[in-house]
């Protein structure tokens, strides 16, 4: 089944403790992206990648890092999480010849 | 980043009613997308629009790409319980898939 898989689905952590949210897609898509969803703000793009080793900032990149060492994986790294990064995070992927992303099921992160 | 204003923020309707929602922008988009998000899941693409003035249907859903390229509309006819969810518009300003700008969403609730 074609899908975007994120892990974990839920995570509670403490301020300052580094964490990684993994994302993997099995559709051989070139594009991958991370979004955060907050009430009243919709989905805001954190980072995106157009292909392996090619990444760029979205609208809200502060406090996040990404890497794209392999085409299928696009992990989101929070080096020192803070409470304002409590949010619902979505990874998404798309092929270069079709508009519109396929989204994962989300990771709900709480930073206390 | 660019802003998409989506209205209404929420709708409470009875089963069988038609639904209309819209999305407006202060700047031009070259592609408009409409997504639906069910509780606990990531957004799923419903309709993609590629040309100003385009009208596209997907079952009971019809979406239009505004002539000015600064707005888009989604209509749902004869609503059913499974239409409940949050609907998001998204725009792509450039001719690449790397950056989608999302609206803030319209939450649709069906009153029994």
PDB file of C-alpha atoms in Angstrom:
ATOM      1  CA  UNK A   1       0.000   0.000   0.000  1.00  0.00           C
ATOM      2  CA  UNK A   2       1.298   3.428  -0.988  1.00  0.00           C
ATOM      3  CA  UNK A   3       1.767   5.455   2.163  1.00  0.00           C
ATOM      4  CA  UNK A   4       3.695   7.927   4.256  1.00  0.00           C
ATOM      5  CA  UNK A   5       4.618   6.497   7.646  1.00  0.00           C
ATOM      6  CA  UNK A   6       5.459   8.647  10.641  1.00  0.00           C
ATOM      7  CA  UNK A   7       6.694   7.529  14.022  1.00  0.00           C
ATOM      8  CA  UNK A   8       5.856   7.904  16.774  1.00  0.00           C
ATOM      9  CA  UNK A   9       2.146   8.824  16.624  1.00  0.00           C
ATOM     10  CA  UNK A  10       2.281  10.350  20.103  1.00  0.00           C
ATOM     11  CA  UNK A  11       5.213  11.720  22.063  1.00  0.00           C
ATOM     12  CA  UNK A  12       5.506  13.537  25.369  1.00  0.00           C
ATOM     13  CA  UNK A  13       8.925  14.912  26.174  1.00  0.00           C
ATOM     14  CA  UNK A  14      10.637  17.452  28.393  1.00  0.00           C
ATOM     15  CA  UNK A  15      12.122  20.781  27.403  1.00  0.00           C
ATOM     16  CA  UNK A  16      15.615  20.470  25.979  1.00  0.00           C
ATOM     17  CA  UNK A  17      15.653  16.721  25.349  1.00  0.00           C
ATOM     18  CA  UNK A  18      16.596  16.093  21.727  1.00  0.00           C
ATOM     19  CA  UNK A  19      14.110  14.071  19.709  1.00  0.00           C
ATOM     20  CA  UNK A  20      13.624  12.802  16.184  1.00  0.00           C
ATOM     21  CA  UNK A  21      10.361  12.115  14.393  1.00  0.00           C
ATOM     22  CA  UNK A  22      10.854   9.685  11.542  1.00  0.00           C
ATOM     23  CA  UNK A  23       9.101   9.798   8.182  1.00  0.00           C
ATOM     24  CA  UNK A  24       9.274   7.253   5.415  1.00  0.00           C
ATOM     25  CA  UNK A  25       7.456   6.975   2.077  1.00  0.00           C
ATOM     26  CA  UNK A  26       7.263   3.971  -0.239  1.00  0.00           C
ATOM     27  CA  UNK A  27       6.166   5.767  -3.411  1.00  0.00           C
ATOM     28  CA  UNK A  28       9.603   6.834  -4.695  1.00  0.00           C
ATOM     29  CA  UNK A  29       8.515  10.473  -4.396  1.00  0.00           C
ATOM     30  CA  UNK A  30      11.010  13.248  -4.999  1.00  0.00           C
ATOM     31  CA  UNK A  31       9.347  15.867  -2.812  1.00  0.00           C
ATOM     32  CA  UNK A  32       8.945  15.565   0.954  1.00  0.00           C
ATOM     33  CA  UNK A  33       7.808  18.127   3.460  1.00  0.00           C
ATOM     34  CA  UNK A  34       7.072  18.677   7.138  1.00  0.00           C
ATOM     35  CA  UNK A  35       4.106  20.684   8.397  1.00  0.00           C
ATOM     36  CA  UNK A  36       2.866  21.594  11.830  1.00  0.00           C
ATOM     37  CA  UNK A  37      -0.810  22.086  12.560  1.00  0.00           C
ATOM     38  CA  UNK A  38      -1.996  24.386  15.309  1.00  0.00           C
ATOM     39  CA  UNK A  39      -5.580  25.449  16.145  1.00  0.00           C
ATOM     40  CA  UNK A  40      -6.654  28.468  14.139  1.00  0.00           C
ATOM     41  CA  UNK A  41      -3.437  28.533  12.124  1.00  0.00           C
ATOM     42  CA  UNK A  42      -3.953  25.677   9.700  1.00  0.00           C
ATOM     43  CA  UNK A  43      -0.911  23.831   8.403  1.00  0.00           C
ATOM     44  CA  UNK A  44       2.380  25.658   8.227  1.00  0.00           C
ATOM     45  CA  UNK A  45       5.391  24.336   6.383  1.00  0.00           C
ATOM     46  CA  UNK A  46       8.532  23.732   8.438  1.00  0.00           C
ATOM     47  CA  UNK A  47      10.986  22.335   5.884  1.00  0.00           C
ATOM     48  CA  UNK A  48      10.806  20.719   2.494  1.00  0.00           C
ATOM     49  CA  UNK A  49      13.084  18.646   0.308  1.00  0.00           C
ATOM     50  CA  UNK A  50      13.063  18.420  -3.475  1.00  0.00           C
ATOM     51  CA  UNK A  51      15.327  15.374  -3.585  1.00  0.00           C
ATOM     52  CA  UNK A  52      18.180  13.612  -1.796  1.00  0.00           C
ATOM     53  CA  UNK A  53      20.537  16.086  -0.100  1.00  0.00           C
ATOM     54  CA  UNK A  54      18.347  19.035  -1.188  1.00  0.00           C
ATOM     55  CA  UNK A  55      16.429  20.717   1.625  1.00  0.00           C
ATOM     56  CA  UNK A  56      15.101  24.206   2.241  1.00  0.00           C
ATOM     57  CA  UNK A  57      13.278  26.192   4.887  1.00  0.00           C
ATOM     58  CA  UNK A  58       9.537  26.609   4.897  1.00  0.00           C
ATOM     59  CA  UNK A  59       7.615  29.272   6.786  1.00  0.00           C
ATOM     60  CA  UNK A  60       8.424  28.197  10.360  1.00  0.00           C
ATOM     61  CA  UNK A  61      11.851  26.477  10.397  1.00  0.00           C
ATOM     62  CA  UNK A  62      13.195  27.876  13.681  1.00  0.00           C
ATOM     63  CA  UNK A  63      14.036  25.171  16.199  1.00  0.00           C
ATOM     64  CA  UNK A  64      13.913  22.334  13.663  1.00  0.00           C
ATOM     65  CA  UNK A  65      16.389  20.449  11.506  1.00  0.00           C
ATOM     66  CA  UNK A  66      15.890  17.936   8.719  1.00  0.00           C
ATOM     67  CA  UNK A  67      18.026  15.660   6.596  1.00  0.00           C
ATOM     68  CA  UNK A  68      17.445  13.778   3.343  1.00  0.00           C
ATOM     69  CA  UNK A  69      20.166  11.180   3.017  1.00  0.00           C
ATOM     70  CA  UNK A  70      17.903   8.668   1.292  1.00  0.00           C
ATOM     71  CA  UNK A  71      14.970   9.304  -1.018  1.00  0.00           C
ATOM     72  CA  UNK A  72      12.443   7.476   1.151  1.00  0.00           C
ATOM     73  CA  UNK A  73      13.303   9.040   4.540  1.00  0.00           C
ATOM     74  CA  UNK A  74      12.940  12.586   5.817  1.00  0.00           C
ATOM     75  CA  UNK A  75      13.389  12.789   9.610  1.00  0.00           C
ATOM     76  CA  UNK A  76      12.480  15.896  11.611  1.00  0.00           C
ATOM     77  CA  UNK A  77      14.904  16.725  14.407  1.00  0.00           C
ATOM     78  CA  UNK A  78      14.240  18.949  17.390  1.00  0.00           C
ATOM     79  CA  UNK A  79      17.638  19.556  18.983  1.00  0.00           C
ATOM     80  CA  UNK A  80      16.277  21.338  22.055  1.00  0.00           C
ATOM     81  CA  UNK A  81      12.472  21.165  22.137  1.00  0.00           C
ATOM     82  CA  UNK A  82      10.523  23.936  23.821  1.00  0.00           C
ATOM     83  CA  UNK A  83       6.849  24.087  24.888  1.00  0.00           C
ATOM     84  CA  UNK A  84       5.963  26.280  21.883  1.00  0.00           C
ATOM     85  CA  UNK A  85       6.805  23.303  19.685  1.00  0.00           C
ATOM     86  CA  UNK A  86       3.896  21.385  21.143  1.00  0.00           C
ATOM     87  CA  UNK A  87       1.858  20.678  18.045  1.00  0.00           C
ATOM     88  CA  UNK A  88       0.543  18.127  15.582  1.00  0.00           C
ATOM     89  CA  UNK A  89       3.179  17.348  12.955  1.00  0.00           C
ATOM     90  CA  UNK A  90       2.620  15.941   9.494  1.00  0.00           C
ATOM     91  CA  UNK A  91       5.074  14.554   7.012  1.00  0.00           C
ATOM     92  CA  UNK A  92       4.046  14.526   3.357  1.00  0.00           C
ATOM     93  CA  UNK A  93       5.461  13.469   0.013  1.00  0.00           C
ATOM     94  CA  UNK A  94       4.752  14.056  -3.659  1.00  0.00           C
ATOM     95  CA  UNK A  95       6.079  13.107  -7.035  1.00  0.00           C
ATOM     96  CA  UNK A  96       7.519  15.861  -9.192  1.00  0.00           C
ATOM     97  CA  UNK A  97       4.971  15.340 -11.946  1.00  0.00           C
ATOM     98  CA  UNK A  98       1.800  15.599  -9.864  1.00  0.00           C
ATOM     99  CA  UNK A  99       0.662  18.426  -7.649  1.00  0.00           C
ATOM    100  CA  UNK A 100      -0.529  17.810  -4.131  1.00  0.00           C
ATOM    101  CA  UNK A 101       1.043  15.963  -1.244  1.00  0.00           C
ATOM    102  CA  UNK A 102       0.189  12.605   0.330  1.00  0.00           C
ATOM    103  CA  UNK A 103       0.182  13.042   4.076  1.00  0.00           C
ATOM    104  CA  UNK A 104       1.119  10.751   6.927  1.00  0.00           C
ATOM    105  CA  UNK A 105      -1.214  10.194   9.873  1.00  0.00           C
ATOM    106  CA  UNK A 106       0.508  12.733  12.083  1.00  0.00           C
ATOM    107  CA  UNK A 107       2.635  12.885  15.237  1.00  0.00           C
ATOM    108  CA  UNK A 108       1.190  14.637  18.259  1.00  0.00           C
ATOM    109  CA  UNK A 109       4.077  16.113  20.220  1.00  0.00           C
ATOM    110  CA  UNK A 110       3.783  17.586  23.698  1.00  0.00           C
ATOM    111  CA  UNK A 111       6.773  19.358  25.234  1.00  0.00           C
ATOM    112  CA  UNK A 112       6.495  19.999  28.965  1.00  0.00           C
TER     113      UNK A 112
ATOM    114  CA  UNK B   1       4.737  33.780   4.221  1.00  0.00           C
ATOM    115  CA  UNK B   2       1.614  34.102   2.115  1.00  0.00           C
ATOM    116  CA  UNK B   3      -1.752  33.938   3.813  1.00  0.00           C
ATOM    117  CA  UNK B   4      -4.885  32.176   2.706  1.00  0.00           C
ATOM    118  CA  UNK B   5      -8.142  33.278   4.274  1.00  0.00           C
ATOM    119  CA  UNK B   6     -10.687  30.509   4.416  1.00  0.00           C
ATOM    120  CA  UNK B   7     -14.339  30.966   5.325  1.00  0.00           C
ATOM    121  CA  UNK B   8     -16.410  30.118   7.094  1.00  0.00           C
ATOM    122  CA  UNK B   9     -14.330  28.819   9.982  1.00  0.00           C
ATOM    123  CA  UNK B  10     -17.050  26.370  10.916  1.00  0.00           C
ATOM    124  CA  UNK B  11     -20.399  25.204   9.613  1.00  0.00           C
ATOM    125  CA  UNK B  12     -23.250  23.382  11.271  1.00  0.00           C
ATOM    126  CA  UNK B  13     -25.659  21.892   8.773  1.00  0.00           C
ATOM    127  CA  UNK B  14     -28.281  19.195   8.508  1.00  0.00           C
ATOM    128  CA  UNK B  15     -27.798  16.075   6.473  1.00  0.00           C
ATOM    129  CA  UNK B  16     -28.861  16.610   2.886  1.00  0.00           C
ATOM    130  CA  UNK B  17     -27.992  20.300   2.789  1.00  0.00           C
ATOM    131  CA  UNK B  18     -25.546  21.778   0.302  1.00  0.00           C
ATOM    132  CA  UNK B  19     -22.321  23.343   1.578  1.00  0.00           C
ATOM    133  CA  UNK B  20     -20.219  26.183   0.196  1.00  0.00           C
ATOM    134  CA  UNK B  21     -16.852  27.420   1.398  1.00  0.00           C
ATOM    135  CA  UNK B  22     -14.192  29.626  -0.095  1.00  0.00           C
ATOM    136  CA  UNK B  23     -10.593  30.635   0.103  1.00  0.00           C
ATOM    137  CA  UNK B  24      -9.108  34.010  -0.765  1.00  0.00           C
ATOM    138  CA  UNK B  25      -5.581  35.302  -1.066  1.00  0.00           C
ATOM    139  CA  UNK B  26      -3.894  38.654  -1.427  1.00  0.00           C
ATOM    140  CA  UNK B  27      -1.585  37.179  -4.046  1.00  0.00           C
ATOM    141  CA  UNK B  28      -1.907  34.970  -7.102  1.00  0.00           C
ATOM    142  CA  UNK B  29      -1.692  31.193  -7.026  1.00  0.00           C
ATOM    143  CA  UNK B  30      -1.122  28.991 -10.061  1.00  0.00           C
ATOM    144  CA  UNK B  31      -2.643  25.854  -8.559  1.00  0.00           C
ATOM    145  CA  UNK B  32      -5.393  25.406  -6.011  1.00  0.00           C
ATOM    146  CA  UNK B  33      -5.971  22.230  -4.024  1.00  0.00           C
ATOM    147  CA  UNK B  34      -8.719  21.171  -1.661  1.00  0.00           C
ATOM    148  CA  UNK B  35      -8.055  18.689   1.142  1.00  0.00           C
ATOM    149  CA  UNK B  36     -10.224  17.011   3.771  1.00  0.00           C
ATOM    150  CA  UNK B  37      -8.955  15.958   7.181  1.00  0.00           C
ATOM    151  CA  UNK B  38     -10.775  13.361   9.259  1.00  0.00           C
ATOM    152  CA  UNK B  39     -10.202  13.248  13.031  1.00  0.00           C
ATOM    153  CA  UNK B  40      -6.874  11.671  13.891  1.00  0.00           C
ATOM    154  CA  UNK B  41      -5.702  11.516  10.303  1.00  0.00           C
ATOM    155  CA  UNK B  42      -3.679  13.534   7.842  1.00  0.00           C
ATOM    156  CA  UNK B  43      -5.308  15.618   5.102  1.00  0.00           C
ATOM    157  CA  UNK B  44      -6.415  13.788   1.969  1.00  0.00           C
ATOM    158  CA  UNK B  45      -6.469  15.459  -1.441  1.00  0.00           C
ATOM    159  CA  UNK B  46      -9.989  15.910  -2.853  1.00  0.00           C
ATOM    160  CA  UNK B  47      -9.621  18.113  -5.913  1.00  0.00           C
ATOM    161  CA  UNK B  48      -6.790  19.866  -7.769  1.00  0.00           C
ATOM    162  CA  UNK B  49      -7.327  22.918 -10.002  1.00  0.00           C
ATOM    163  CA  UNK B  50      -4.737  24.072 -12.523  1.00  0.00           C
ATOM    164  CA  UNK B  51      -6.284  26.853 -14.616  1.00  0.00           C
ATOM    165  CA  UNK B  52      -8.091  30.092 -13.820  1.00  0.00           C
ATOM    166  CA  UNK B  53     -11.830  29.599 -14.309  1.00  0.00           C
ATOM    167  CA  UNK B  54     -11.555  25.811 -14.121  1.00  0.00           C
ATOM    168  CA  UNK B  55     -14.498  23.958 -12.603  1.00  0.00           C
ATOM    169  CA  UNK B  56     -13.801  20.392 -11.474  1.00  0.00           C
ATOM    170  CA  UNK B  57     -16.008  17.794  -9.829  1.00  0.00           C
ATOM    171  CA  UNK B  58     -15.292  14.740  -7.711  1.00  0.00           C
ATOM    172  CA  UNK B  59     -18.590  13.014  -6.964  1.00  0.00           C
ATOM    173  CA  UNK B  60     -20.704  15.397  -4.898  1.00  0.00           C
ATOM    174  CA  UNK B  61     -17.829  17.844  -4.599  1.00  0.00           C
ATOM    175  CA  UNK B  62     -17.278  20.688  -7.044  1.00  0.00           C
ATOM    176  CA  UNK B  63     -14.429  23.176  -6.863  1.00  0.00           C
ATOM    177  CA  UNK B  64     -13.632  26.252  -8.909  1.00  0.00           C
ATOM    178  CA  UNK B  65     -10.410  28.139  -9.579  1.00  0.00           C
ATOM    179  CA  UNK B  66     -11.291  31.835  -9.435  1.00  0.00           C
ATOM    180  CA  UNK B  67     -10.768  33.996 -12.511  1.00  0.00           C
ATOM    181  CA  UNK B  68      -8.518  36.404 -10.614  1.00  0.00           C
ATOM    182  CA  UNK B  69      -6.369  33.426  -9.457  1.00  0.00           C
ATOM    183  CA  UNK B  70      -6.689  34.812  -5.946  1.00  0.00           C
ATOM    184  CA  UNK B  71      -9.581  32.659  -4.808  1.00  0.00           C
ATOM    185  CA  UNK B  72     -11.153  29.238  -4.965  1.00  0.00           C
ATOM    186  CA  UNK B  73     -14.487  27.737  -3.975  1.00  0.00           C
ATOM    187  CA  UNK B  74     -15.641  24.311  -2.839  1.00  0.00           C
ATOM    188  CA  UNK B  75     -19.223  23.105  -2.895  1.00  0.00           C
ATOM    189  CA  UNK B  76     -20.577  19.880  -1.443  1.00  0.00           C
ATOM    190  CA  UNK B  77     -24.026  18.831  -2.548  1.00  0.00           C
ATOM    191  CA  UNK B  78     -26.471  16.768  -0.508  1.00  0.00           C
ATOM    192  CA  UNK B  79     -24.196  16.351   2.498  1.00  0.00           C
ATOM    193  CA  UNK B  80     -23.943  12.992   4.251  1.00  0.00           C
ATOM    194  CA  UNK B  81     -22.528  12.087   7.692  1.00  0.00           C
ATOM    195  CA  UNK B  82     -19.135  11.051   6.319  1.00  0.00           C
ATOM    196  CA  UNK B  83     -18.611  14.605   5.013  1.00  0.00           C
ATOM    197  CA  UNK B  84     -17.863  15.677   8.591  1.00  0.00           C
ATOM    198  CA  UNK B  85     -14.298  16.902   8.990  1.00  0.00           C
ATOM    199  CA  UNK B  86     -12.042  19.859   8.343  1.00  0.00           C
ATOM    200  CA  UNK B  87     -11.645  21.120   4.792  1.00  0.00           C
ATOM    201  CA  UNK B  88      -8.490  22.938   3.787  1.00  0.00           C
ATOM    202  CA  UNK B  89      -7.673  24.890   0.693  1.00  0.00           C
ATOM    203  CA  UNK B  90      -4.053  25.050  -0.402  1.00  0.00           C
ATOM    204  CA  UNK B  91      -2.333  27.103  -3.036  1.00  0.00           C
ATOM    205  CA  UNK B  92       0.860  26.731  -4.994  1.00  0.00           C
ATOM    206  CA  UNK B  93       2.338  30.024  -6.135  1.00  0.00           C
ATOM    207  CA  UNK B  94       5.150  28.659  -8.265  1.00  0.00           C
ATOM    208  CA  UNK B  95       5.148  25.888 -10.817  1.00  0.00           C
ATOM    209  CA  UNK B  96       6.758  23.422  -8.466  1.00  0.00           C
ATOM    210  CA  UNK B  97       5.455  21.169  -5.789  1.00  0.00           C
ATOM    211  CA  UNK B  98       7.747  22.228  -3.021  1.00  0.00           C
ATOM    212  CA  UNK B  99       5.625  24.817  -1.314  1.00  0.00           C
ATOM    213  CA  UNK B 100       1.949  24.552  -0.504  1.00  0.00           C
ATOM    214  CA  UNK B 101       0.332  27.354   1.470  1.00  0.00           C
ATOM    215  CA  UNK B 102      -2.691  26.177   3.429  1.00  0.00           C
ATOM    216  CA  UNK B 103      -5.806  27.982   4.536  1.00  0.00           C
ATOM    217  CA  UNK B 104      -6.911  27.857   8.156  1.00  0.00           C
ATOM    218  CA  UNK B 105      -9.634  25.302   7.494  1.00  0.00           C
ATOM    219  CA  UNK B 106     -13.424  25.016   7.598  1.00  0.00           C
ATOM    220  CA  UNK B 107     -14.798  22.599  10.170  1.00  0.00           C
ATOM    221  CA  UNK B 108     -17.978  20.923   8.938  1.00  0.00           C
ATOM    222  CA  UNK B 109     -20.392  19.442  11.457  1.00  0.00           C
ATOM    223  CA  UNK B 110     -23.623  17.689  10.535  1.00  0.00           C
ATOM    224  CA  UNK B 111     -26.457  18.065  13.002  1.00  0.00           C
ATOM    225  CA  UNK B 112     -28.577  14.942  13.382  1.00  0.00           C
TER     226      UNK B 112
END
